[in-house]
Amino acid sequence: MHASDPDKWESVARLLKAEYISNAQVVARLGVTLRFVARVRKDLGIPSYSCERPWTQERFDAMTRQLRGGHLRWMGRYTDAGLPVATQTETAYRVGFRLHHGREPVGRVQGTCSRKRCVAGAHLRDRLMRQAAGEQPTGLTQDGMDLVAIRRALQGDPPYPLLKPKENRYAFLQAHPDASLAELSERLGCSDRTISRWREKGVPS
């Protein structure tokens, strides 16, 4: 807290924590300076405001309509070509995938169901998932990684092949999101602590 004006600091802090709001909007409401708001935001560790609000599950649900079979119809904007879009730079497919699978999609996101333009995360796959399922050619190697060994580790029976660190990380990204910690640790030859860290903080490049 800044001792120079603790009451003002507290007022700005409460507003920043209560709402997803820009520095300029805080200035307009509380009559403080932009510099002061930026300082409080930094003190709190709150990321800079973006005009594109982050997508939460609640916000996504409000923009979709549930259909039979677990399908979801996008109620937001579509391009002239019929592509459902969530923002100026992201499709509704990628948002639905990320919210359901808990990670950023790799490559193109495609549907797995017969419902055209369905945005249900459970019905969407990215390139890694298609390769792991053998639905998309991968070749035998990629960037020095043995893709055959990776597939055996993910889908085969024990004993599992010994993977290199880079192959471990790639295999983790392709693994089913519901796979247990114990199963992934055994298949990839990683410790439980490593798998937990990757799930929490993401896989290092």
PDB file of N, CA and C in Angstrom, residues 14-52:
ATOM      1  N   ARG A  14     -10.002  -1.934  -4.951  1.00  0.00           N
ATOM      2  CA  ARG A  14     -11.299  -2.617  -4.869  1.00  0.00           C
ATOM      3  C   ARG A  14     -11.973  -2.673  -6.232  1.00  0.00           C
ATOM      4  N   LEU A  15     -11.891  -1.583  -6.984  1.00  0.00           N
ATOM      5  CA  LEU A  15     -12.537  -1.545  -8.294  1.00  0.00           C
ATOM      6  C   LEU A  15     -11.841  -2.456  -9.289  1.00  0.00           C
ATOM      7  N   LEU A  16     -10.513  -2.470  -9.273  1.00  0.00           N
ATOM      8  CA  LEU A  16      -9.768  -3.337 -10.189  1.00  0.00           C
ATOM      9  C   LEU A  16     -10.030  -4.813  -9.910  1.00  0.00           C
ATOM     10  N   LYS A  17     -10.183  -5.160  -8.632  1.00  0.00           N
ATOM     11  CA  LYS A  17     -10.421  -6.557  -8.267  1.00  0.00           C
ATOM     12  C   LYS A  17     -11.870  -6.967  -8.480  1.00  0.00           C
ATOM     13  N   ALA A  18     -12.776  -5.998  -8.454  1.00  0.00           N
ATOM     14  CA  ALA A  18     -14.198  -6.313  -8.572  1.00  0.00           C
ATOM     15  C   ALA A  18     -14.667  -6.417 -10.019  1.00  0.00           C
ATOM     16  N   GLU A  19     -14.021  -5.676 -10.917  1.00  0.00           N
ATOM     17  CA  GLU A  19     -14.486  -5.623 -12.302  1.00  0.00           C
ATOM     18  C   GLU A  19     -13.323  -5.776 -13.278  1.00  0.00           C
ATOM     19  N   TYR A  20     -13.649  -6.274 -14.463  1.00  0.00           N
ATOM     20  CA  TYR A  20     -12.668  -6.286 -15.554  1.00  0.00           C
ATOM     21  C   TYR A  20     -12.784  -4.934 -16.239  1.00  0.00           C
ATOM     22  N   ILE A  21     -11.905  -4.016 -15.917  1.00  0.00           N
ATOM     23  CA  ILE A  21     -12.079  -2.614 -16.254  1.00  0.00           C
ATOM     24  C   ILE A  21     -10.752  -2.005 -16.678  1.00  0.00           C
ATOM     25  N   SER A  22     -10.811  -1.029 -17.579  1.00  0.00           N
ATOM     26  CA  SER A  22      -9.594  -0.378 -18.067  1.00  0.00           C
ATOM     27  C   SER A  22      -9.139   0.704 -17.100  1.00  0.00           C
ATOM     28  N   ASN A  23      -7.886   1.122 -17.229  1.00  0.00           N
ATOM     29  CA  ASN A  23      -7.369   2.207 -16.394  1.00  0.00           C
ATOM     30  C   ASN A  23      -8.152   3.495 -16.629  1.00  0.00           C
ATOM     31  N   ALA A  24      -8.510   3.757 -17.898  1.00  0.00           N
ATOM     32  CA  ALA A  24      -9.248   4.975 -18.223  1.00  0.00           C
ATOM     33  C   ALA A  24     -10.625   4.983 -17.564  1.00  0.00           C
ATOM     34  N   GLN A  25     -11.261   3.813 -17.492  1.00  0.00           N
ATOM     35  CA  GLN A  25     -12.573   3.738 -16.852  1.00  0.00           C
ATOM     36  C   GLN A  25     -12.460   3.988 -15.348  1.00  0.00           C
ATOM     37  N   VAL A  26     -11.382   3.520 -14.740  1.00  0.00           N
ATOM     38  CA  VAL A  26     -11.153   3.780 -13.320  1.00  0.00           C
ATOM     39  C   VAL A  26     -10.958   5.271 -13.086  1.00  0.00           C
ATOM     40  N   VAL A  27     -10.195   5.900 -13.962  1.00  0.00           N
ATOM     41  CA  VAL A  27      -9.959   7.347 -13.854  1.00  0.00           C
ATOM     42  C   VAL A  27     -11.286   8.105 -13.918  1.00  0.00           C
ATOM     43  N   ALA A  28     -12.158   7.691 -14.866  1.00  0.00           N
ATOM     44  CA  ALA A  28     -13.432   8.380 -15.036  1.00  0.00           C
ATOM     45  C   ALA A  28     -14.328   8.227 -13.808  1.00  0.00           C
ATOM     46  N   ARG A  29     -14.249   7.090 -13.156  1.00  0.00           N
ATOM     47  CA  ARG A  29     -15.118   6.844 -11.997  1.00  0.00           C
ATOM     48  C   ARG A  29     -14.591   7.481 -10.715  1.00  0.00           C
ATOM     49  N   LEU A  30     -13.281   7.411 -10.525  1.00  0.00           N
ATOM     50  CA  LEU A  30     -12.720   7.806  -9.230  1.00  0.00           C
ATOM     51  C   LEU A  30     -11.958   9.124  -9.261  1.00  0.00           C
ATOM     52  N   GLY A  31     -11.697   9.664 -10.443  1.00  0.00           N
ATOM     53  CA  GLY A  31     -11.021  10.940 -10.522  1.00  0.00           C
ATOM     54  C   GLY A  31      -9.554  10.898 -10.153  1.00  0.00           C
ATOM     55  N   VAL A  32      -8.917   9.753 -10.322  1.00  0.00           N
ATOM     56  CA  VAL A  32      -7.487   9.622 -10.064  1.00  0.00           C
ATOM     57  C   VAL A  32      -6.738   9.731 -11.381  1.00  0.00           C
ATOM     58  N   THR A  33      -5.416   9.692 -11.341  1.00  0.00           N
ATOM     59  CA  THR A  33      -4.632   9.790 -12.569  1.00  0.00           C
ATOM     60  C   THR A  33      -4.367   8.403 -13.157  1.00  0.00           C
ATOM     61  N   LEU A  34      -4.092   8.381 -14.449  1.00  0.00           N
ATOM     62  CA  LEU A  34      -3.755   7.121 -15.116  1.00  0.00           C
ATOM     63  C   LEU A  34      -2.518   6.495 -14.502  1.00  0.00           C
ATOM     64  N   ARG A  35      -1.557   7.338 -14.169  1.00  0.00           N
ATOM     65  CA  ARG A  35      -0.311   6.834 -13.584  1.00  0.00           C
ATOM     66  C   ARG A  35      -0.578   6.149 -12.248  1.00  0.00           C
ATOM     67  N   PHE A  36      -1.478   6.732 -11.453  1.00  0.00           N
ATOM     68  CA  PHE A  36      -1.789   6.142 -10.146  1.00  0.00           C
ATOM     69  C   PHE A  36      -2.481   4.788 -10.315  1.00  0.00           C
ATOM     70  N   VAL A  37      -3.430   4.700 -11.263  1.00  0.00           N
ATOM     71  CA  VAL A  37      -4.132   3.437 -11.509  1.00  0.00           C
ATOM     72  C   VAL A  37      -3.156   2.368 -11.977  1.00  0.00           C
ATOM     73  N   ALA A  38      -2.258   2.746 -12.879  1.00  0.00           N
ATOM     74  CA  ALA A  38      -1.273   1.790 -13.379  1.00  0.00           C
ATOM     75  C   ALA A  38      -0.394   1.281 -12.251  1.00  0.00           C
ATOM     76  N   ARG A  39      -0.065   2.151 -11.296  1.00  0.00           N
ATOM     77  CA  ARG A  39       0.776   1.749 -10.167  1.00  0.00           C
ATOM     78  C   ARG A  39       0.041   0.759  -9.274  1.00  0.00           C
ATOM     79  N   VAL A  40      -1.246   1.021  -9.016  1.00  0.00           N
ATOM     80  CA  VAL A  40      -2.034   0.099  -8.190  1.00  0.00           C
ATOM     81  C   VAL A  40      -2.193  -1.247  -8.903  1.00  0.00           C
ATOM     82  N   ARG A  41      -2.453  -1.209 -10.199  1.00  0.00           N
ATOM     83  CA  ARG A  41      -2.589  -2.453 -10.971  1.00  0.00           C
ATOM     84  C   ARG A  41      -1.315  -3.283 -10.867  1.00  0.00           C
ATOM     85  N   LYS A  42      -0.168  -2.607 -10.966  1.00  0.00           N
ATOM     86  CA  LYS A  42       1.111  -3.297 -10.849  1.00  0.00           C
ATOM     87  C   LYS A  42       1.307  -3.862  -9.449  1.00  0.00           C
ATOM     88  N   ASP A  43       0.925  -3.082  -8.413  1.00  0.00           N
ATOM     89  CA  ASP A  43       1.029  -3.553  -7.024  1.00  0.00           C
ATOM     90  C   ASP A  43       0.238  -4.839  -6.822  1.00  0.00           C
ATOM     91  N   LEU A  44      -0.928  -4.899  -7.449  1.00  0.00           N
ATOM     92  CA  LEU A  44      -1.817  -6.052  -7.274  1.00  0.00           C
ATOM     93  C   LEU A  44      -1.442  -7.223  -8.176  1.00  0.00           C
ATOM     94  N   GLY A  45      -0.611  -6.974  -9.170  1.00  0.00           N
ATOM     95  CA  GLY A  45      -0.248  -8.034 -10.109  1.00  0.00           C
ATOM     96  C   GLY A  45      -1.354  -8.362 -11.083  1.00  0.00           C
ATOM     97  N   ILE A  46      -2.249  -7.391 -11.335  1.00  0.00           N
ATOM     98  CA  ILE A  46      -3.352  -7.599 -12.269  1.00  0.00           C
ATOM     99  C   ILE A  46      -2.881  -7.258 -13.675  1.00  0.00           C
ATOM    100  N   PRO A  47      -3.049  -8.188 -14.643  1.00  0.00           N
ATOM    101  CA  PRO A  47      -2.576  -7.929 -16.010  1.00  0.00           C
ATOM    102  C   PRO A  47      -3.241  -6.703 -16.627  1.00  0.00           C
ATOM    103  N   SER A  48      -2.599  -6.151 -17.627  1.00  0.00           N
ATOM    104  CA  SER A  48      -3.150  -5.000 -18.331  1.00  0.00           C
ATOM    105  C   SER A  48      -4.494  -5.341 -18.954  1.00  0.00           C
ATOM    106  N   TYR A  49      -5.335  -4.349 -19.047  1.00  0.00           N
ATOM    107  CA  TYR A  49      -6.674  -4.528 -19.606  1.00  0.00           C
ATOM    108  C   TYR A  49      -6.602  -4.710 -21.111  1.00  0.00           C
ATOM    109  N   SER A  50      -7.440  -5.584 -21.635  1.00  0.00           N
ATOM    110  CA  SER A  50      -7.573  -5.758 -23.075  1.00  0.00           C
ATOM    111  C   SER A  50      -9.032  -5.517 -23.434  1.00  0.00           C
ATOM    112  N   CYS A  51      -9.255  -4.873 -24.579  1.00  0.00           N
ATOM    113  CA  CYS A  51     -10.631  -4.588 -24.980  1.00  0.00           C
ATOM    114  C   CYS A  51     -11.405  -5.865 -25.257  1.00  0.00           C
ATOM    115  N   GLU A  52     -10.690  -6.968 -25.513  1.00  0.00           N
ATOM    116  CA  GLU A  52     -11.343  -8.256 -25.708  1.00  0.00           C
ATOM    117  C   GLU A  52     -11.360  -9.004 -24.381  1.00  0.00           C
TER     118      GLU A  52
END
